[in-house]
Structure formats: C-alpha cells, structure tokens
Coordinates of C-alpha atoms in Angstrom, one line a residue:
K1 CA 62.3 76.1 57.8
Y2 CA 64.4 76.4 54.5
K3 CA 66.9 78.6 52.5
I4 CA 66.8 79.6 48.9
F5 CA 69.8 79.8 47.3
V6 CA 70.1 81.8 44.3
G7 CA 72.2 81.2 41.6
E8 CA 72.7 84.2 39.3
D9 CA 74.9 83.3 36.3
C10 CA 76.1 86.7 35.1
G11 CA 73.4 87.4 33.2
P12 CA 73.5 90.9 31.2
D13 CA 69.8 91.8 32.0
G14 CA 70.1 93.1 35.9
T15 CA 68.9 90.1 37.5
A16 CA 71.7 90.7 40.2
D17 CA 70.7 93.8 41.4
I18 CA 67.3 92.3 42.1
I19 CA 68.7 89.3 43.9
R20 CA 71.1 92.1 46.3
E21 CA 67.6 93.5 46.9
Y22 CA 65.8 91.1 48.0
A23 CA 68.8 89.1 49.6
E24 CA 68.7 92.3 52.0
K25 CA 65.4 92.6 53.0
Y26 CA 65.5 88.5 53.3
P27 CA 68.9 87.6 54.9
D28 CA 67.7 84.8 57.1
K29 CA 66.2 82.9 53.9
I30 CA 67.9 84.5 50.9
V31 CA 71.7 83.3 50.0
P32 CA 73.1 84.9 46.6
F33 CA 75.8 83.7 44.6
L34 CA 76.4 86.0 41.9
R35 CA 78.6 84.7 39.7
E36 CA 81.5 86.7 38.4
K37 CA 81.8 84.8 34.7
N38 CA 78.9 82.7 33.4
M39 CA 79.3 79.0 34.5
G40 CA 76.2 77.5 32.4
A41 CA 73.0 76.0 33.8
Q42 CA 74.0 72.8 35.0
A43 CA 77.8 73.8 36.9
N44 CA 75.3 76.6 38.1
L45 CA 73.2 74.5 39.7
I46 CA 75.2 71.6 40.8
D47 CA 77.4 74.4 43.0
L48 CA 74.4 75.6 44.7
C49 CA 73.7 71.8 45.6
N50 CA 77.2 71.5 46.8
H51 CA 77.1 74.3 49.3
A52 CA 73.4 72.9 51.1
T53 CA 73.6 71.0 54.1
S54 CA 70.0 70.2 54.0
P55 CA 68.6 66.6 53.8
Y56 CA 66.0 67.9 51.3
I57 CA 66.6 70.1 47.9
A58 CA 64.1 71.6 45.8
F59 CA 64.5 73.2 42.3
C60 CA 62.8 76.0 40.9
E61 CA 64.4 77.4 37.9
G62 CA 64.3 81.2 36.4
D63 CA 61.5 80.4 33.9
D64 CA 59.3 78.6 35.9
Y65 CA 57.5 79.7 39.3
W66 CA 55.4 77.7 42.0
V67 CA 51.6 78.4 42.2
D68 CA 51.1 76.4 45.6
E69 CA 52.4 77.9 48.5
Y70 CA 52.2 74.8 50.4
K71 CA 54.5 73.0 47.9
L72 CA 57.5 72.4 50.0
Q73 CA 55.3 71.6 52.9
K74 CA 53.6 68.8 51.3
Q75 CA 56.4 67.2 49.7
Y76 CA 58.4 67.7 53.0
D77 CA 55.6 65.7 55.0
Y78 CA 55.3 63.1 51.8
M79 CA 59.1 62.3 52.2
Q80 CA 59.0 62.0 56.3
A81 CA 56.2 59.8 56.0
N82 CA 57.9 57.9 53.3
P83 CA 61.6 57.6 54.3
D84 CA 62.1 55.2 51.5
L85 CA 61.6 57.3 49.1
R86 CA 64.6 59.4 47.2
V87 CA 62.6 61.9 45.3
A88 CA 59.1 63.4 45.3
F89 CA 57.2 65.6 42.3
T90 CA 54.2 66.7 41.5
K91 CA 52.1 67.7 38.2
A92 CA 52.8 71.2 36.8
E93 CA 51.3 73.2 33.8
I94 CA 52.6 74.3 31.1
S95 CA 52.2 77.9 30.1
A96 CA 52.9 78.6 26.3
P97 CA 51.7 81.0 23.4
E98 CA 49.0 79.7 21.4
D99 CA 51.5 79.9 18.5
W100 CA 54.2 77.6 20.0
F101 CA 55.3 75.1 17.5
L102 CA 55.0 72.2 20.2
R103 CA 51.6 73.0 21.7
S104 CA 49.6 70.7 19.2
W105 CA 51.9 67.9 20.3
F106 CA 50.6 67.8 23.9
K107 CA 46.8 66.8 25.1
A108 CA 44.8 69.7 26.7
D109 CA 42.4 68.6 29.4
K110 CA 38.6 69.5 29.8
Q111 CA 39.9 72.9 30.5
G112 CA 42.3 73.6 28.0
R113 CA 45.0 73.5 30.2
L114 CA 48.5 71.4 29.6
V115 CA 48.9 69.4 32.7
F116 CA 52.7 67.7 32.8
P117 CA 52.8 64.6 32.5
D118 CA 49.3 63.7 31.9
C119 CA 49.3 66.2 29.0
E120 CA 52.5 64.3 27.6
P121 CA 50.9 62.1 24.7
S122 CA 52.3 58.3 25.7
Y123 CA 52.5 59.0 29.5
K124 CA 50.2 56.3 31.0
P125 CA 49.3 57.0 34.7
K126 CA 49.9 53.9 37.2
K127 CA 47.0 52.2 38.1
R128 CA 48.0 50.7 41.5
S129 CA 50.5 52.8 42.9
A130 CA 52.2 56.6 42.0
L131 CA 56.0 55.8 43.0
Y132 CA 57.9 55.2 40.1
T133 CA 61.7 53.6 39.7
A134 CA 64.5 54.5 37.4
W135 CA 63.2 52.0 34.6
D136 CA 59.9 53.7 34.7
C137 CA 61.2 57.1 33.9
V138 CA 63.4 56.3 30.9
W139 CA 60.7 56.4 28.1
V140 CA 58.4 58.9 29.1
F141 CA 60.1 61.2 31.8
P142 CA 57.0 62.2 34.3
A143 CA 58.7 64.8 36.6
H144 CA 58.8 68.3 35.6
T145 CA 61.7 70.2 37.0
A146 CA 59.9 72.4 38.8
T147 CA 58.7 70.3 40.6
V148 CA 60.9 68.0 41.9
F149 CA 61.7 67.6 45.7
Y150 CA 65.0 65.8 46.4
R151 CA 66.2 63.4 49.3
W152 CA 69.3 64.6 48.0
N153 CA 72.7 62.4 48.1
Y154 CA 75.7 64.2 48.5
D155 CA 78.2 61.5 48.0
I156 CA 77.7 61.1 44.4
E157 CA 80.0 62.4 42.2
I158 CA 78.8 64.1 39.0
P159 CA 81.0 63.4 35.6
D160 CA 82.2 65.6 33.7
W161 CA 79.8 64.8 30.5
Y162 CA 76.8 66.2 32.7
F163 CA 78.0 69.7 32.2
T164 CA 78.3 69.5 28.7
G165 CA 74.5 70.0 27.5
I166 CA 71.2 71.4 27.5
V167 CA 69.7 68.5 29.1
G168 CA 70.6 68.2 32.7
D169 CA 67.4 67.9 34.9
H170 CA 66.8 64.0 33.6
P171 CA 70.4 62.7 34.3
I172 CA 70.4 64.7 37.9
F173 CA 67.0 63.0 38.7
M174 CA 68.5 59.4 37.6
M175 CA 71.6 59.6 39.6
Q176 CA 69.4 60.8 43.0
L177 CA 66.5 58.7 42.2
G178 CA 69.7 55.3 42.0
E179 CA 68.1 52.5 42.7
G180 CA 64.9 53.6 44.4
K181 CA 61.8 55.2 44.4
A182 CA 59.9 58.5 43.6
G183 CA 56.7 59.2 44.8
M184 CA 54.3 61.6 42.5
L185 CA 51.7 63.9 44.2
K186 CA 48.7 64.9 42.2
D187 CA 48.5 68.4 43.1
V188 CA 49.5 71.0 40.4
T189 CA 52.3 73.0 42.1
A190 CA 54.1 74.7 39.6
V191 CA 54.1 76.3 36.4
Y192 CA 56.9 75.0 33.3
R193 CA 56.7 78.5 31.6
R194 CA 57.7 79.0 27.8
S195 CA 59.6 82.2 26.6
N196 CA 61.6 83.3 24.0
V197 CA 64.8 83.0 25.3
G198 CA 66.5 79.9 27.0
V199 CA 68.9 77.0 25.9
Y200 CA 65.5 75.2 24.7
M201 CA 64.1 78.2 22.4
S202 CA 64.1 76.9 19.0
A203 CA 63.2 78.4 15.8
D204 CA 60.6 75.6 14.3
M205 CA 60.1 72.4 15.0
D206 CA 63.0 70.5 13.3
E207 CA 65.9 72.7 14.5
H208 CA 64.3 71.8 18.4
F209 CA 63.7 68.1 17.3
M210 CA 67.9 67.7 16.4
K211 CA 69.1 70.0 19.1
T212 CA 67.2 67.9 21.8
R213 CA 67.4 64.3 20.3
I214 CA 71.5 65.0 19.7
D215 CA 71.3 65.8 23.7
H216 CA 69.1 63.2 24.8
I217 CA 71.8 60.8 23.0
R218 CA 74.6 62.6 25.2
W219 CA 73.3 62.2 28.6
M220 CA 71.8 58.7 28.3
S221 CA 74.9 57.4 26.8
G222 CA 76.7 59.0 29.7
M223 CA 74.3 57.5 32.1
L224 CA 75.1 53.6 30.9
S225 CA 79.1 54.9 31.5
W226 CA 78.0 56.1 34.5
Y227 CA 76.1 53.2 36.3
P228 CA 78.5 50.3 36.2
Q229 CA 80.8 52.2 38.5
N230 CA 78.1 53.7 41.2
Q231 CA 74.9 50.8 40.7
K232 CA 74.5 47.5 41.1
M233 CA 71.1 47.5 39.2
Y234 CA 69.9 49.9 36.3
P235 CA 67.7 50.1 33.4
K236 CA 70.4 49.3 30.7
I237 CA 68.2 47.7 28.5
P238 CA 65.3 50.2 28.3
F239 CA 68.2 53.1 28.0
E240 CA 69.8 51.1 25.0
N241 CA 66.4 50.7 23.0
R242 CA 66.1 54.3 24.2
L243 CA 69.1 55.2 22.4
K244 CA 68.5 53.1 19.4
Q245 CA 65.1 55.0 18.8
E246 CA 67.2 58.6 19.3
S247 CA 69.3 57.8 17.0
F248 CA 66.8 56.8 14.3
N249 CA 64.9 60.3 15.1
L250 CA 68.1 62.0 14.4
L251 CA 69.3 60.5 11.3
Q252 CA 66.4 59.9 9.9
T253 CA 65.1 63.9 10.4
A254 CA 69.2 64.2 9.3
I255 CA 68.5 62.7 6.0
R256 CA 65.3 64.5 5.4
L257 CA 67.0 67.9 5.8
Q258 CA 69.8 66.5 3.6
D259 CA 72.0 67.9 7.3
D260 CA 75.6 65.8 6.6
E261 CA 77.4 67.6 9.1
A262 CA 74.9 66.5 11.6
I263 CA 75.0 62.6 10.7
M264 CA 79.1 63.4 10.6
Q265 CA 79.0 64.6 13.7
Y266 CA 76.8 62.1 15.4
F267 CA 79.2 59.2 14.4
E268 CA 82.3 61.4 15.5
Q269 CA 80.9 62.1 19.2
Y270 CA 79.1 59.2 19.6
P271 CA 80.7 56.1 17.8
D272 CA 79.7 53.8 20.3
V273 CA 76.0 55.0 20.5
A274 CA 76.2 54.9 16.7
R275 CA 77.9 51.1 16.9
L276 CA 74.8 50.2 18.6
S277 CA 72.3 51.8 16.3
L278 CA 74.2 50.5 13.3
T279 CA 73.8 46.8 14.6
A280 CA 70.0 47.2 15.3
Y281 CA 69.8 48.4 12.0
I282 CA 71.7 45.8 10.3
S283 CA 69.5 42.8 12.3
F284 CA 66.5 44.5 10.9
Y285 CA 68.0 44.4 7.4
N286 CA 68.8 40.7 7.9
D287 CA 65.4 40.3 8.9
S288 CA 63.8 41.7 5.8
R289 CA 66.1 39.8 3.9
A290 CA 64.9 36.6 5.7
M291 CA 61.5 37.3 4.3
V292 CA 61.9 38.5 1.4
R293 CA 63.9 35.0 0.6
A294 CA 60.6 33.5 1.9
Y295 CA 57.7 34.9 0.4
S296 CA 59.4 36.6 -2.0
W297 CA 59.6 40.3 -2.6
N298 CA 55.7 40.8 -3.4
G299 CA 55.0 38.8 -0.6
Y300 CA 57.0 40.7 1.7
R301 CA 55.4 44.1 0.5
L302 CA 52.1 42.4 1.0
L303 CA 53.1 41.4 4.6
V304 CA 54.7 44.4 5.8
R305 CA 53.6 47.3 3.6
S306 CA 49.8 46.6 3.3
K307 CA 47.7 48.2 5.4
I308 CA 45.0 46.1 4.4
F309 CA 46.6 42.8 5.0
R310 CA 48.0 43.7 8.3
Y311 CA 44.6 44.6 9.5
A312 CA 43.4 41.5 8.2
N313 CA 46.1 39.3 10.8
L314 CA 45.1 41.4 13.9
P315 CA 42.7 38.5 15.1
Y316 CA 45.6 35.9 14.5
V317 CA 47.8 38.5 16.3
W318 CA 45.2 39.2 19.1
L319 CA 44.7 35.3 19.8
I320 CA 48.5 35.1 20.3
K321 CA 48.6 37.7 22.3
L322 CA 46.0 36.3 24.4
L323 CA 47.1 33.1 24.8
S324 CA 50.8 34.6 25.6
G325 CA 49.0 36.6 28.3
I326 CA 47.6 33.3 29.9
K327 CA 50.7 31.8 29.6
K328 CA 52.3 34.7 31.6
R329 CA 49.4 34.2 34.4
I330 CA 50.2 30.6 34.8
V331 CA 54.2 31.4 35.2
S332 CA 53.0 34.0 38.1
V333 CA 50.9 31.6 39.7
C334 CA 53.8 29.3 39.5
T335 CA 56.4 32.3 40.8
F336 CA 53.8 32.9 43.3
V337 CA 53.3 28.9 44.6
R338 CA 56.5 28.8 44.8
K339 CA 57.6 31.7 47.1
A340 CA 54.6 30.7 49.0
Y341 CA 55.7 27.5 49.5
K342 CA 59.7 29.2 50.3
G343 CA 58.4 31.3 52.9
V344 CA 56.2 28.7 54.8
A345 CA 59.3 26.4 54.3
S346 CA 61.3 29.0 55.8
L347 CA 59.0 30.0 58.8
V348 CA 59.1 26.2 59.7
M349 CA 62.4 25.4 59.1
Y350 CA 63.6 28.4 61.4
W351 CA 61.8 27.4 64.6
L352 CA 62.3 23.5 64.0
N353 CA 65.7 24.4 64.2
T354 CA 65.8 26.9 66.7
L355 CA 65.0 23.8 69.2
V356 CA 68.2 22.0 68.1
P357 CA 70.9 22.3 70.3
K358 CA 73.6 24.4 70.1
K359 CA 77.6 23.6 70.0
K360 CA 79.3 26.6 71.1
N361 CA 82.3 25.5 69.7
L362 CA 81.2 25.1 66.3
W363 CA 81.0 27.8 64.1
V364 CA 80.3 29.2 60.7
I365 CA 81.2 31.6 58.2
T366 CA 80.8 32.8 54.5
G367 CA 81.5 35.7 52.3
F368 CA 79.6 38.1 50.0
R369 CA 76.4 35.5 49.1
G370 CA 78.7 32.7 49.5
K371 CA 80.4 33.9 46.2
K372 CA 83.5 35.1 48.0
Y373 CA 86.4 34.6 49.7
L374 CA 88.1 37.8 50.7
D375 CA 88.5 40.5 52.9
N376 CA 87.3 40.2 56.7
T377 CA 85.9 37.0 56.7
K378 CA 88.9 35.2 55.1
Y379 CA 91.2 36.7 57.3
F380 CA 88.9 35.7 60.5
Y381 CA 88.4 32.1 59.2
E382 CA 92.0 31.4 58.5
Y383 CA 92.7 32.9 62.2
V384 CA 90.3 30.9 63.9
V385 CA 91.1 27.6 61.6
K386 CA 94.5 27.5 62.3
N387 CA 95.1 29.1 66.1
H388 CA 92.1 27.9 67.5
P389 CA 91.9 24.0 66.8
E390 CA 88.9 23.9 70.0
I391 CA 86.6 26.1 67.8
E392 CA 85.3 23.5 65.0
M393 CA 84.6 26.2 62.0
Y394 CA 83.3 26.1 58.5
F395 CA 83.0 27.9 55.6
L396 CA 79.8 27.7 54.0
V397 CA 80.2 28.7 49.8
N398 CA 78.0 28.2 46.9
D399 CA 81.1 28.4 44.4
Q400 CA 82.5 25.0 43.8
D401 CA 85.9 26.4 43.0
I402 CA 86.3 27.9 46.3
Y403 CA 85.2 25.1 47.8
D404 CA 87.9 22.7 45.9
M405 CA 90.5 25.3 46.6
L406 CA 89.8 25.4 50.5
T407 CA 89.6 21.3 50.9
A408 CA 92.8 21.2 48.8
E409 CA 94.1 23.4 51.2
N410 CA 92.7 20.7 53.9
M411 CA 90.5 24.0 55.3
P412 CA 87.0 22.8 56.6
A413 CA 84.4 23.9 53.8
L414 CA 81.1 22.8 53.1
T415 CA 78.3 23.3 50.0
P416 CA 74.4 23.7 49.7
K417 CA 74.6 20.1 48.5
M418 CA 76.0 18.2 51.5
R419 CA 74.0 16.9 53.9
K420 CA 76.5 18.0 56.5
Y421 CA 75.9 21.2 55.6
R422 CA 71.8 21.6 57.2
Y423 CA 73.5 19.4 60.5
V424 CA 76.3 22.3 60.9
L425 CA 74.0 24.9 60.5
S426 CA 71.3 23.7 62.7
H427 CA 74.1 23.2 65.6
A428 CA 76.7 26.2 65.1
A429 CA 76.6 28.7 67.8
I430 CA 77.7 31.2 66.0
A431 CA 77.5 32.3 62.7
V432 CA 80.0 35.0 60.8
T433 CA 79.0 37.4 58.1
D434 CA 80.3 40.5 56.0
H435 CA 77.0 40.9 54.2
F436 CA 73.3 40.7 55.1
V437 CA 72.6 37.7 57.1
M438 CA 68.8 37.7 54.7
S439 CA 71.1 37.0 51.6
D440 CA 74.0 34.5 53.0
Y441 CA 72.2 31.9 55.4
D442 CA 69.3 30.3 54.4
P443 CA 66.7 29.1 57.6
I444 CA 65.5 26.0 55.2
R445 CA 69.3 25.2 55.2
G446 CA 69.5 25.5 59.0
F447 CA 69.9 29.4 60.1
N448 CA 67.9 30.1 63.1
D449 CA 66.7 32.6 66.2
K450 CA 69.1 30.9 68.7
T451 CA 72.1 31.6 66.3
K452 CA 74.6 34.4 67.2
V453 CA 75.6 36.7 64.5
V454 CA 79.3 38.5 64.1
Q455 CA 78.9 40.9 61.9
L456 CA 82.4 41.8 59.9
W457 CA 81.2 43.9 56.9
H458 CA 83.0 47.0 56.6
G459 CA 81.5 47.8 53.0
V460 CA 80.4 51.5 52.0
S461 CA 76.9 51.0 51.6
F462 CA 76.9 49.3 55.0
K463 CA 78.8 52.1 56.5
S464 CA 75.7 54.4 55.5
M465 CA 72.5 52.6 55.2
G466 CA 70.7 54.3 57.7
D467 CA 69.8 56.9 59.9
A468 CA 67.6 58.7 62.2
N469 CA 64.9 58.6 59.7
G470 CA 65.3 54.9 58.3
V471 CA 67.3 52.4 56.5
R472 CA 68.7 53.2 53.1
N473 CA 70.5 52.2 50.2
T474 CA 69.7 48.4 50.0
D475 CA 67.8 46.4 48.2
Q476 CA 67.7 43.2 50.7
R477 CA 63.3 43.1 51.6
G478 CA 64.1 42.1 55.2
V479 CA 66.7 44.9 56.1
R480 CA 64.8 47.4 58.3
Y481 CA 64.1 48.5 61.5
S482 CA 62.4 45.6 63.9
N483 CA 61.0 47.7 66.5
D484 CA 57.3 46.8 65.6
I485 CA 58.7 43.2 66.6
L486 CA 61.3 43.6 69.2
I487 CA 60.1 44.0 73.0
S488 CA 61.2 47.1 74.2
D489 CA 60.9 48.3 78.3
K490 CA 58.0 50.9 77.7
D491 CA 56.3 48.2 76.1
N492 CA 52.7 47.1 78.1
A493 CA 51.9 43.6 78.5
F494 CA 49.3 43.8 75.3
T495 CA 51.7 45.3 73.3
R496 CA 54.4 42.4 74.5
F497 CA 52.0 39.8 73.8
V498 CA 51.3 40.9 69.9
K499 CA 54.9 41.8 69.2
R500 CA 55.6 38.2 70.4
I501 CA 53.1 36.8 67.8
K502 CA 54.2 39.0 65.2
Y503 CA 58.0 38.3 66.0
F504 CA 57.1 34.2 65.6
F505 CA 55.8 34.6 61.8
V506 CA 57.9 38.0 60.9
A507 CA 61.7 37.2 62.3
P508 CA 62.9 34.5 59.9
F509 CA 62.3 37.2 56.7
R510 CA 64.2 40.2 59.1
E511 CA 67.8 40.9 59.3
L512 CA 67.4 41.9 62.9
F513 CA 70.6 44.2 63.4
E514 CA 69.2 45.5 66.6
K515 CA 69.1 41.4 68.2
Y516 CA 72.8 41.1 66.8
F517 CA 75.3 39.4 69.2
L518 CA 78.3 41.0 68.1
F519 CA 79.3 43.8 65.4
V520 CA 83.2 44.2 65.2
C521 CA 84.2 48.0 64.0
P522 CA 87.5 49.6 63.4
G523 CA 86.9 53.0 65.7
Q524 CA 84.3 55.6 67.6
E525 CA 83.6 56.6 63.9
R526 CA 82.3 53.5 63.0
L527 CA 80.3 52.9 66.0
D528 CA 78.3 55.9 65.6
M529 CA 77.5 55.4 61.8
I530 CA 76.5 51.8 62.4
A531 CA 75.8 50.7 66.2
D532 CA 74.1 53.8 67.3
V533 CA 72.0 54.0 64.5
W534 CA 70.7 50.6 64.9
H535 CA 70.0 50.9 68.7

C-alpha cells in the first residue's frame, strides 16, 4: 500500500490543475499539496515528509521518472528482509541531449547508455557487498535521488542551512543514513532527466562548476556542524578533505575566470572552511620549501615537475607500497589473532565463572562503559551503600579519577587492575548498569550467565532502539534479538537441543535483553517502548 504526496510549489505552468485532476481521479492514492506561494525545493520536500506517517518514504522529483513498475515492491521487500538497513537505492539512467556540456565527462556503457553510478568516472563498485556507509558516500555519492527508499527517521530535526541552497539530496541522505548502512539493488528503476529548466541548469561548464562547488561547500560544512550534536561517529576527516578539494576547485576556477567577487564571497560566507583550506595550503607550501632547501630549486623541479623523473621512480614507489601492504596484512593477521584469542577467552571464562557460587548480598554496579559516575547508577549506588549495609556493593570503574574520588569518601569501588575485581564480579549475584551489558561488563573479568542484570538506562537511544521489526540505533554488535538461541514454549525437542548448543557458544557475546532479571522503567510509556518490544 502506498500514498503519493505531490508538492506543487506554486509553479506558473498549470501543473496544479493537472494534480487536481489526478487527485480527484485517484483520491485513495494521491494527496495534493498545492502551495499558495513558492517554498523552495528543500522546504517543499521536507514539508511532504513531515506530513507522512509511513515507515518508508521514497522520492521522485519533477524532472525524473520511474521505469520499473515493481520499484517500490523490490525495495520494500529488500528493506523488510534487512531491518538493519536505513536506506535502499538502485541504479538510474541519465537522459540528456547530445550537446549537454557534461555528457562527455561521464562514461557510457557498451550500449551507449549513461547508467548512474557506473558512469561516474571515479565510482568503483564494491567487490564483496553492495552496502554503503556514510564514509563511502563522501567523495562519490552512489545514490540518485529518484532511486532512494528510506526507512524514515521522523525524529531528525532539519537544520536551517539545509533550506538555503540547491543541493538537498546529499545532506538528507547522510542525515537519514546516520551511522547505519544503505543497500544498493542493481536494477535500473528510474531515469534522471536533464532539461533546460531547474536549479541545476547552467549555460556552460564554468557556470555549473562554480555554482555546484560553492553549494557542496555549503552543505558539507553544514553537515560537519550538524554531526556532533546528532551522532557519535561520523566521517569528519573525509568531509574535511573533500572540503579542501572543493575549495581548491572553486578558487582555481575563480582565479582563471578572474572572478574576484566569487573569491570574496567564499571567504565571507565560509570562514571556517577557508581557514581549513588555507591551513592545508600553508602546510603544502612549507613542504615545498623544505624540499627546495634540501634539493635546491632545480632539484625540486626535477622531483616534482618532471614527468620523466617521476615515472623513473615508479619502481621504487611500487616497492614501498608493496612493503606497506605486507605490513598492513601482518597487522590485520595480528588483529584477527588478538580478537580470536579474546573471543575464546571470553567464552571459556564466561562459563567457568558461571560455575562460581553466587553471593546474594554481593552486588556490582557501573556507569557508561565504566567511565561515568552520574545519573541513575550513581543515585542507586549511593542509596544502597548508605541505607543497606547488609548489601556489599562495589562500583566498577575504568577511570582512576572517579575511583580516587569514591575511595576518598569511603565508598567501595574497584578498577580492572585489581585482583579483587574479578573475584567480586564472578561471585556477584546482581549487576546493575545504565548502558549495554556488552560494553560495561567483561566475561574475561568475571561476568557470566548466572549474573542477574538490573537495567537502569533512561537514554534516548535506549528508548527508541527496538520495534517489532528489529533493533536499531546502536553499534553494539551483541545488541539484537536472541530468539535464535533462547528456548520458547513452541520449540520441539530437536529445536531446543540445537538452541542449547548455540546458546553455549553465542550467549557470552549477546546482550540478552529478553533474559534480563529486571528493567526499572518510569511508567507505562517506557514499558510499552522497551519491555514489550523485547518480549
């Protein structure tokens, strides 16, 4: 089932009348939004999205069209089968006149078609998967707007800068993608049509290049200001490097065109980006001066500007790259061995510590990754220590300053370096957390299958990280449904046997929310959002 929201942005060409006609003909499908005054492309789009209530949203702008009648069905099925994905997209064909000034820049396929993203000169298809993260989309954006299919996050607050330029598809894609992944279906389901109208229309290559460079600088610098308030992990360095490149492209073209106004506008509008670019320029200039001092001006010219000399040095460069690659593989093998050792050690210690008798009056408690002393765990810990002397409770902490503060106040605390830490954690009957058990308690140091967990987390992510379709909003690998290893009443004898075997090997690396001893929730709303979701 679907609805078609049509945002007609007060155009002068009679489109509104056509939309009214179709809305009357298909009232169960088409919902018209006819603007009384022009809002602008981005504002028009976001207003449509804000009126939606569906889990999925797809875009098709006025100059593009879909060519696969099963486009939505394919993407819907794909997203339903992959609940961890945030976005799905497909390939699109570019339809443009032969004299389009950008046509020769793209690579045509054997049939002479321009199929995006394959036709993008710098695009390299993924060899092992068709999954993309935000890091993959900074330099080469693989998804055309007419092909995207979002698992829409209605909680994202769109910043003001989003509505000020011509590029709106890239930043909204990045915001909705977040720390998740986007999947690409290889079908061609849409056509990107170039016409003589629209914000992307330019008279020639230089005009197009200048207009798009300054707008890329706008939205990318905007994303760098948006990310810290909304995401923990984001591609900061790739964005900064792309901004340096786009600044170079803009200034180089402006100097060639003698467009002093564009240069001044760039420095006035984006002083932070200009500062970043100038810092890079000064660094490169210092490098060139150092080479001149070492090799003289003639030597520098030979090293840097002579193609013959550069090509003559390629065998040496290849040798260095080969040795670097060998070193990288050795590091990868060592990393794999270290992770494998930790995994085996966690499995062994998890079950060995399960055999340790538990003391009902021995409890442990910790804060966010063992590095915080605040909020619910702080208050609960202080209350128990001061009011229940029959309970022996220890705060487990990885921060030396917090440990020193607590012990100075005669509050019981332990750090992982202490021998008593493993003894207490392995014997404790109760473990209290305000985060994920997977990140706060380590099986190697004593956490085990007989430890009862009390969950006090009230964080925003925790409240919204699960629904009937699966787990979301977390990068903690073990946080997922565990119905594949937990026995249910419907399981037959064989299934129960298989689950017990699998549980033995997998349980140490799972959050096991469904098996938690206790959730402490402030009211029915949180029970609906958390307890019911996790069964």
